[in-house]
PDB file of C-alpha atoms in Angstrom:
ATOM      1  CA  MET A   6     -21.182  35.953   5.353  1.00 35.00           C
ATOM      2  CA  SER A   7     -20.656  39.736   5.522  1.00 45.00           C
ATOM      3  CA  ARG A   8     -23.424  42.082   4.514  1.00 58.00           C
ATOM      4  CA  MET A   9     -22.776  44.145   1.388  1.00 76.00           C
ATOM      5  CA  LEU A  10     -22.782  47.923   1.639  1.00 90.00           C
ATOM      6  CA  THR A  11     -25.262  49.828  -0.489  1.00 91.00           C
ATOM      7  CA  PRO A  12     -23.480  52.079  -3.016  1.00 92.00           C
ATOM      8  CA  LEU A  13     -24.140  55.789  -2.490  1.00 92.00           C
ATOM      9  CA  GLU A  14     -25.552  56.056  -6.031  1.00 91.00           C
ATOM     10  CA  CYS A  15     -28.568  54.037  -4.794  1.00 93.00           C
ATOM     11  CA  TYR A  16     -29.556  56.839  -2.379  1.00 94.00           C
ATOM     12  CA  PRO A  17     -31.833  59.684  -3.541  1.00 95.00           C
ATOM     13  CA  VAL A  18     -29.403  62.572  -2.861  1.00 94.00           C
ATOM     14  CA  HIS A  19     -26.135  62.563  -4.834  1.00 90.00           C
ATOM     15  CA  PRO A  20     -23.807  65.318  -3.622  1.00 91.00           C
ATOM     16  CA  GLN A  21     -20.621  65.894  -5.603  1.00 90.00           C
ATOM     17  CA  LYS A  22     -17.250  65.819  -3.900  1.00 90.00           C
ATOM     18  CA  ARG A  23     -15.975  69.358  -3.592  1.00 91.00           C
ATOM     19  CA  HIS A  24     -12.446  70.538  -4.292  1.00 88.00           C
ATOM     20  CA  ASP A  25     -10.158  69.773  -1.352  1.00 90.00           C
ATOM     21  CA  GLU A  26     -12.895  67.844   0.513  1.00 91.00           C
ATOM     22  CA  SER A  27     -11.602  64.902   2.506  1.00 90.00           C
ATOM     23  CA  LEU A  28     -12.747  61.442   1.504  1.00 92.00           C
ATOM     24  CA  VAL A  29     -14.074  60.708   4.991  1.00 93.00           C
ATOM     25  CA  GLY A  30     -15.860  64.082   5.078  1.00 94.00           C
ATOM     26  CA  TYR A  31     -17.395  63.487   1.655  1.00 93.00           C
ATOM     27  CA  VAL A  32     -18.655  60.014   2.546  1.00 94.00           C
ATOM     28  CA  ARG A  33     -20.146  61.291   5.809  1.00 94.00           C
ATOM     29  CA  ARG A  34     -21.764  64.269   4.041  1.00 94.00           C
ATOM     30  CA  CYS A  35     -23.344  61.914   1.468  1.00 94.00           C
ATOM     31  CA  TYR A  36     -24.929  59.816   4.196  1.00 95.00           C
ATOM     32  CA  TRP A  37     -25.968  62.844   6.268  1.00 95.00           C
ATOM     33  CA  GLU A  38     -27.647  64.498   3.273  1.00 95.00           C
ATOM     34  CA  ASN A  39     -29.645  61.295   2.828  1.00 95.00           C
ATOM     35  CA  GLY A  40     -30.648  61.235   6.504  1.00 95.00           C
ATOM     36  CA  TYR A  41     -28.290  58.462   7.656  1.00 94.00           C
ATOM     37  CA  GLU A  42     -25.064  57.871   9.521  1.00 93.00           C
ATOM     38  CA  PRO A  43     -22.431  55.847   7.644  1.00 93.00           C
ATOM     39  CA  PRO A  44     -22.581  52.096   8.368  1.00 94.00           C
ATOM     40  CA  THR A  45     -20.071  50.820  10.926  1.00 94.00           C
ATOM     41  CA  LYS A  46     -18.352  48.616   8.328  1.00 95.00           C
ATOM     42  CA  LEU A  47     -17.727  51.660   6.121  1.00 95.00           C
ATOM     43  CA  SER A  48     -16.521  53.812   9.035  1.00 94.00           C
ATOM     44  CA  GLU A  49     -14.084  51.066  10.010  1.00 95.00           C
ATOM     45  CA  ALA A  50     -12.841  50.796   6.410  1.00 94.00           C
ATOM     46  CA  LEU A  51     -12.294  54.579   6.255  1.00 93.00           C
ATOM     47  CA  TYR A  52     -10.350  54.433   9.518  1.00 92.00           C
ATOM     48  CA  ASP A  53      -8.189  51.605   8.177  1.00 90.00           C
ATOM     49  CA  LEU A  54      -7.653  53.375   4.859  1.00 88.00           C
ATOM     50  CA  TYR A  55      -6.529  56.625   6.496  1.00 86.00           C
ATOM     51  CA  ARG A  56      -4.246  54.801   8.912  1.00 83.00           C
ATOM     52  CA  GLY A  57      -2.808  52.454   6.298  1.00 81.00           C
ATOM     53  CA  PHE A  58      -4.092  49.257   7.980  1.00 84.00           C
ATOM     54  CA  GLU A  59      -4.763  46.580   5.353  1.00 87.00           C
ATOM     55  CA  PRO A  60      -5.127  49.327   2.745  1.00 85.00           C
ATOM     56  CA  ASP A  61      -6.096  47.002  -0.130  1.00 89.00           C
ATOM     57  CA  LYS A  62      -9.038  45.568   1.782  1.00 93.00           C
ATOM     58  CA  ALA A  63     -10.096  48.980   3.138  1.00 92.00           C
ATOM     59  CA  PHE A  64      -9.800  50.583  -0.308  1.00 91.00           C
ATOM     60  CA  GLU A  65     -12.020  47.920  -1.886  1.00 93.00           C
ATOM     61  CA  THR A  66     -14.724  48.504   0.743  1.00 94.00           C
ATOM     62  CA  VAL A  67     -14.689  52.297   0.356  1.00 93.00           C
ATOM     63  CA  ALA A  68     -14.380  52.274  -3.459  1.00 91.00           C
ATOM     64  CA  ALA A  69     -17.407  49.964  -3.742  1.00 91.00           C
ATOM     65  CA  VAL A  70     -19.574  52.613  -2.069  1.00 93.00           C
ATOM     66  CA  ILE A  71     -18.310  55.768  -3.817  1.00 90.00           C
ATOM     67  CA  PRO A  72     -20.227  56.859  -6.933  1.00 82.00           C
ATOM     68  CA  PRO A  73     -18.289  56.097 -10.143  1.00 77.00           C
ATOM     69  CA  SER A  74     -18.085  59.835 -10.935  1.00 75.00           C
ATOM     70  CA  GLU A  75     -16.200  60.366  -7.656  1.00 76.00           C
ATOM     71  CA  SER A  76     -13.645  57.588  -8.041  1.00 74.00           C
ATOM     72  CA  VAL A  77     -10.818  57.392  -5.531  1.00 78.00           C
ATOM     73  CA  SER A  78      -7.226  56.781  -6.513  1.00 78.00           C
ATOM     74  CA  ARG A  79      -5.811  53.403  -5.556  1.00 76.00           C
ATOM     75  CA  THR A  80      -2.323  54.841  -6.149  1.00 71.00           C
ATOM     76  CA  TRP A  81      -2.837  57.558  -3.538  1.00 71.00           C
ATOM     77  CA  TRP A  82      -4.578  55.449  -0.905  1.00 72.00           C
ATOM     78  CA  VAL A  83      -2.798  52.101  -1.217  1.00 69.00           C
ATOM     79  CA  THR A  84       0.694  52.587  -2.581  1.00 64.00           C
ATOM     80  CA  HIS A  85       1.452  56.226  -1.664  1.00 61.00           C
ATOM     81  CA  ARG A  86       3.292  56.453   1.635  1.00 57.00           C
ATOM     82  CA  LEU A  87       4.236  59.324   3.895  1.00 60.00           C
ATOM     83  CA  ASP A  88       6.863  57.217   5.637  1.00 59.00           C
ATOM     84  CA  ALA A  89      10.394  58.515   5.982  1.00 59.00           C
ATOM     85  CA  ILE A  90      13.386  56.436   4.920  1.00 61.00           C
ATOM     86  CA  SER A  91      16.570  57.053   6.888  1.00 65.00           C
ATOM     87  CA  PRO A  92      20.022  57.324   5.257  1.00 72.00           C
ATOM     88  CA  LYS A  93      20.559  53.714   6.410  1.00 77.00           C
ATOM     89  CA  GLY A  94      17.519  52.611   4.398  1.00 68.00           C
ATOM     90  CA  GLU A  95      15.296  52.031   7.459  1.00 68.00           C
ATOM     91  CA  ARG A  96      11.628  52.898   7.076  1.00 59.00           C
ATOM     92  CA  HIS A  97      10.191  55.036   9.870  1.00 57.00           C
ATOM     93  CA  LYS A  98       6.435  54.937   9.890  1.00 56.00           C
ATOM     94  CA  TRP A  99       4.614  58.171  10.516  1.00 55.00           C
ATOM     95  CA  LEU A 100       0.990  58.395  11.246  1.00 52.00           C
ATOM     96  CA  ARG A 101      -0.177  58.073   7.655  1.00 64.00           C
ATOM     97  CA  PHE A 102      -3.080  60.500   7.931  1.00 77.00           C
ATOM     98  CA  HIS A 103      -4.711  62.030  10.975  1.00 75.00           C
ATOM     99  CA  TYR A 104      -8.113  60.397  11.147  1.00 82.00           C
ATOM    100  CA  SER A 105      -9.457  60.790  14.659  1.00 85.00           C
ATOM    101  CA  PRO A 106     -10.232  63.048  16.275  1.00 88.00           C
ATOM    102  CA  ALA A 107     -11.583  64.883  13.275  1.00 91.00           C
ATOM    103  CA  ARG A 108      -9.664  68.154  13.149  1.00 93.00           C
ATOM    104  CA  TYR A 109     -11.451  71.131  11.646  1.00 95.00           C
ATOM    105  CA  CYS A 110     -11.471  74.867  11.045  1.00 96.00           C
ATOM    106  CA  PRO A 111     -14.712  76.360  12.420  1.00 97.00           C
ATOM    107  CA  SER A 112     -14.663  79.158   9.828  1.00 96.00           C
ATOM    108  CA  CYS A 113     -14.303  76.727   6.903  1.00 96.00           C
ATOM    109  CA  LEU A 114     -17.131  74.564   8.241  1.00 95.00           C
ATOM    110  CA  LYS A 115     -19.332  77.648   8.573  1.00 95.00           C
ATOM    111  CA  GLU A 116     -18.469  78.957   5.087  1.00 95.00           C
ATOM    112  CA  ASP A 117     -18.300  75.731   3.059  1.00 94.00           C
ATOM    113  CA  GLY A 118     -19.750  72.936   5.217  1.00 93.00           C
ATOM    114  CA  ILE A 119     -17.010  70.474   4.239  1.00 94.00           C
ATOM    115  CA  HIS A 120     -14.110  68.709   5.942  1.00 93.00           C
ATOM    116  CA  ARG A 121     -10.888  69.430   4.045  1.00 94.00           C
ATOM    117  CA  GLU A 122      -8.274  66.793   3.179  1.00 90.00           C
ATOM    118  CA  PRO A 123      -5.272  68.865   4.355  1.00 90.00           C
ATOM    119  CA  TRP A 124      -6.705  68.703   7.881  1.00 92.00           C
ATOM    120  CA  THR A 125      -5.915  64.972   7.853  1.00 89.00           C
ATOM    121  CA  TRP A 126      -2.249  65.413   6.897  1.00 85.00           C
ATOM    122  CA  PRO A 127       0.169  64.599   9.733  1.00 79.00           C
ATOM    123  CA  LEU A 128       2.039  67.913   9.920  1.00 81.00           C
ATOM    124  CA  VAL A 129      -0.910  70.269   9.335  1.00 89.00           C
ATOM    125  CA  SER A 130      -2.149  71.898  12.539  1.00 91.00           C
ATOM    126  CA  ALA A 131      -3.643  75.153  11.238  1.00 95.00           C
ATOM    127  CA  CYS A 132      -5.971  76.424   8.532  1.00 95.00           C
ATOM    128  CA  ALA A 133      -3.971  78.326   5.929  1.00 93.00           C
ATOM    129  CA  ARG A 134      -7.076  80.174   4.719  1.00 94.00           C
ATOM    130  CA  HIS A 135      -8.163  81.525   8.127  1.00 96.00           C
ATOM    131  CA  GLN A 136      -4.787  81.515   9.916  1.00 96.00           C
ATOM    132  CA  CYS A 137      -6.286  79.649  12.887  1.00 96.00           C
ATOM    133  CA  GLN A 138      -5.517  76.443  14.745  1.00 96.00           C
ATOM    134  CA  LEU A 139      -7.448  73.334  13.779  1.00 96.00           C
ATOM    135  CA  MET A 140      -9.863  72.321  16.504  1.00 96.00           C
ATOM    136  CA  ALA A 141     -10.002  68.732  17.780  1.00 94.00           C
ATOM    137  CA  ARG A 142     -12.493  69.098  20.631  1.00 94.00           C
ATOM    138  CA  CYS A 143     -16.058  70.289  20.968  1.00 95.00           C
ATOM    139  CA  HIS A 144     -16.246  73.857  22.268  1.00 95.00           C
ATOM    140  CA  GLY A 145     -19.505  72.993  24.032  1.00 95.00           C
ATOM    141  CA  CYS A 146     -18.660  69.890  26.057  1.00 95.00           C
ATOM    142  CA  GLY A 147     -14.899  69.509  25.578  1.00 94.00           C
ATOM    143  CA  GLU A 148     -15.314  66.020  24.114  1.00 92.00           C
ATOM    144  CA  SER A 149     -12.858  64.882  21.459  1.00 93.00           C
ATOM    145  CA  SER A 150     -14.289  65.468  17.991  1.00 92.00           C
ATOM    146  CA  ALA A 151     -13.996  61.806  17.001  1.00 90.00           C
ATOM    147  CA  TRP A 152     -16.006  60.885  13.936  1.00 91.00           C
ATOM    148  CA  TRP A 153     -18.454  58.804  15.989  1.00 89.00           C
ATOM    149  CA  VAL A 154     -19.469  61.878  18.054  1.00 90.00           C
ATOM    150  CA  THR A 155     -19.618  64.209  15.027  1.00 92.00           C
ATOM    151  CA  LYS A 156     -23.116  64.188  13.596  1.00 93.00           C
ATOM    152  CA  SER A 157     -24.949  65.681  10.633  1.00 92.00           C
ATOM    153  CA  GLY A 158     -24.321  69.377  10.082  1.00 90.00           C
ATOM    154  CA  TRP A 159     -20.955  69.127  11.876  1.00 93.00           C
ATOM    155  CA  THR A 160     -22.528  69.022  15.310  1.00 95.00           C
ATOM    156  CA  CYS A 161     -21.299  67.201  18.394  1.00 95.00           C
ATOM    157  CA  ILE A 162     -23.511  64.655  20.134  1.00 94.00           C
ATOM    158  CA  CYS A 163     -23.982  67.351  22.826  1.00 95.00           C
ATOM    159  CA  GLY A 164     -25.685  69.529  20.183  1.00 95.00           C
ATOM    160  CA  ALA A 165     -22.963  72.174  19.830  1.00 96.00           C
ATOM    161  CA  SER A 166     -22.067  73.119  16.267  1.00 96.00           C
ATOM    162  CA  HIS A 167     -18.393  72.740  15.357  1.00 96.00           C
ATOM    163  CA  ALA A 168     -18.893  75.683  12.984  1.00 95.00           C
ATOM    164  CA  ASP A 169     -19.721  77.919  15.968  1.00 96.00           C
ATOM    165  CA  ALA A 170     -16.485  77.163  17.824  1.00 95.00           C
ATOM    166  CA  PRO A 171     -14.330  80.225  18.461  1.00 94.00           C
ATOM    167  CA  SER A 172     -11.255  80.405  16.235  1.00 93.00           C
ATOM    168  CA  VAL A 173      -7.871  80.380  17.938  1.00 93.00           C
ATOM    169  CA  PRO A 174      -5.215  82.317  15.998  1.00 95.00           C
ATOM    170  CA  ALA A 175      -2.323  80.159  14.824  1.00 93.00           C
ATOM    171  CA  LEU A 176       1.314  81.131  15.107  1.00 90.00           C
ATOM    172  CA  PRO A 177       2.908  82.005  11.762  1.00 88.00           C
ATOM    173  CA  TRP A 178       5.091  78.858  11.780  1.00 87.00           C
ATOM    174  CA  GLU A 179       1.983  76.674  12.277  1.00 85.00           C
ATOM    175  CA  VAL A 180       0.404  78.055   9.130  1.00 82.00           C
TER     176      VAL A 180
END
């Protein structure tokens, strides 16, 4: 029998999802602001949801945890596809969303403290607001910024803050 996840509304701190905040970033921020790391089962469901693996099952797990005021769209997460269909009618699967490593703009993290949804889109490699490349590694230790090494306050397990990473200017075509 699998253990049920505790809905975020049962925790004392109830942050609201901010405009353009990624679902995975919002869920992590909710747990961090309550002094916890997200449960493994929830992290696995988020990974599956972003990658499109068993999306119905993953969606149910994530939706059961999200506060009702921050509902997530089944249409977007389960039925919406970023796949390309060739002129011959063949479906070519793209990476649905970029989940790991967690890509980020150091300036946005410093200013707003949130992970933005566009950073998970397959063809986005730069921050349009700051005209810089999205980072995918820790500037302190060089480790990939996978979600499991990214801790509260957007810090790496080595202690370096992702918000303090130097920005690398993006080429105009990247933005």
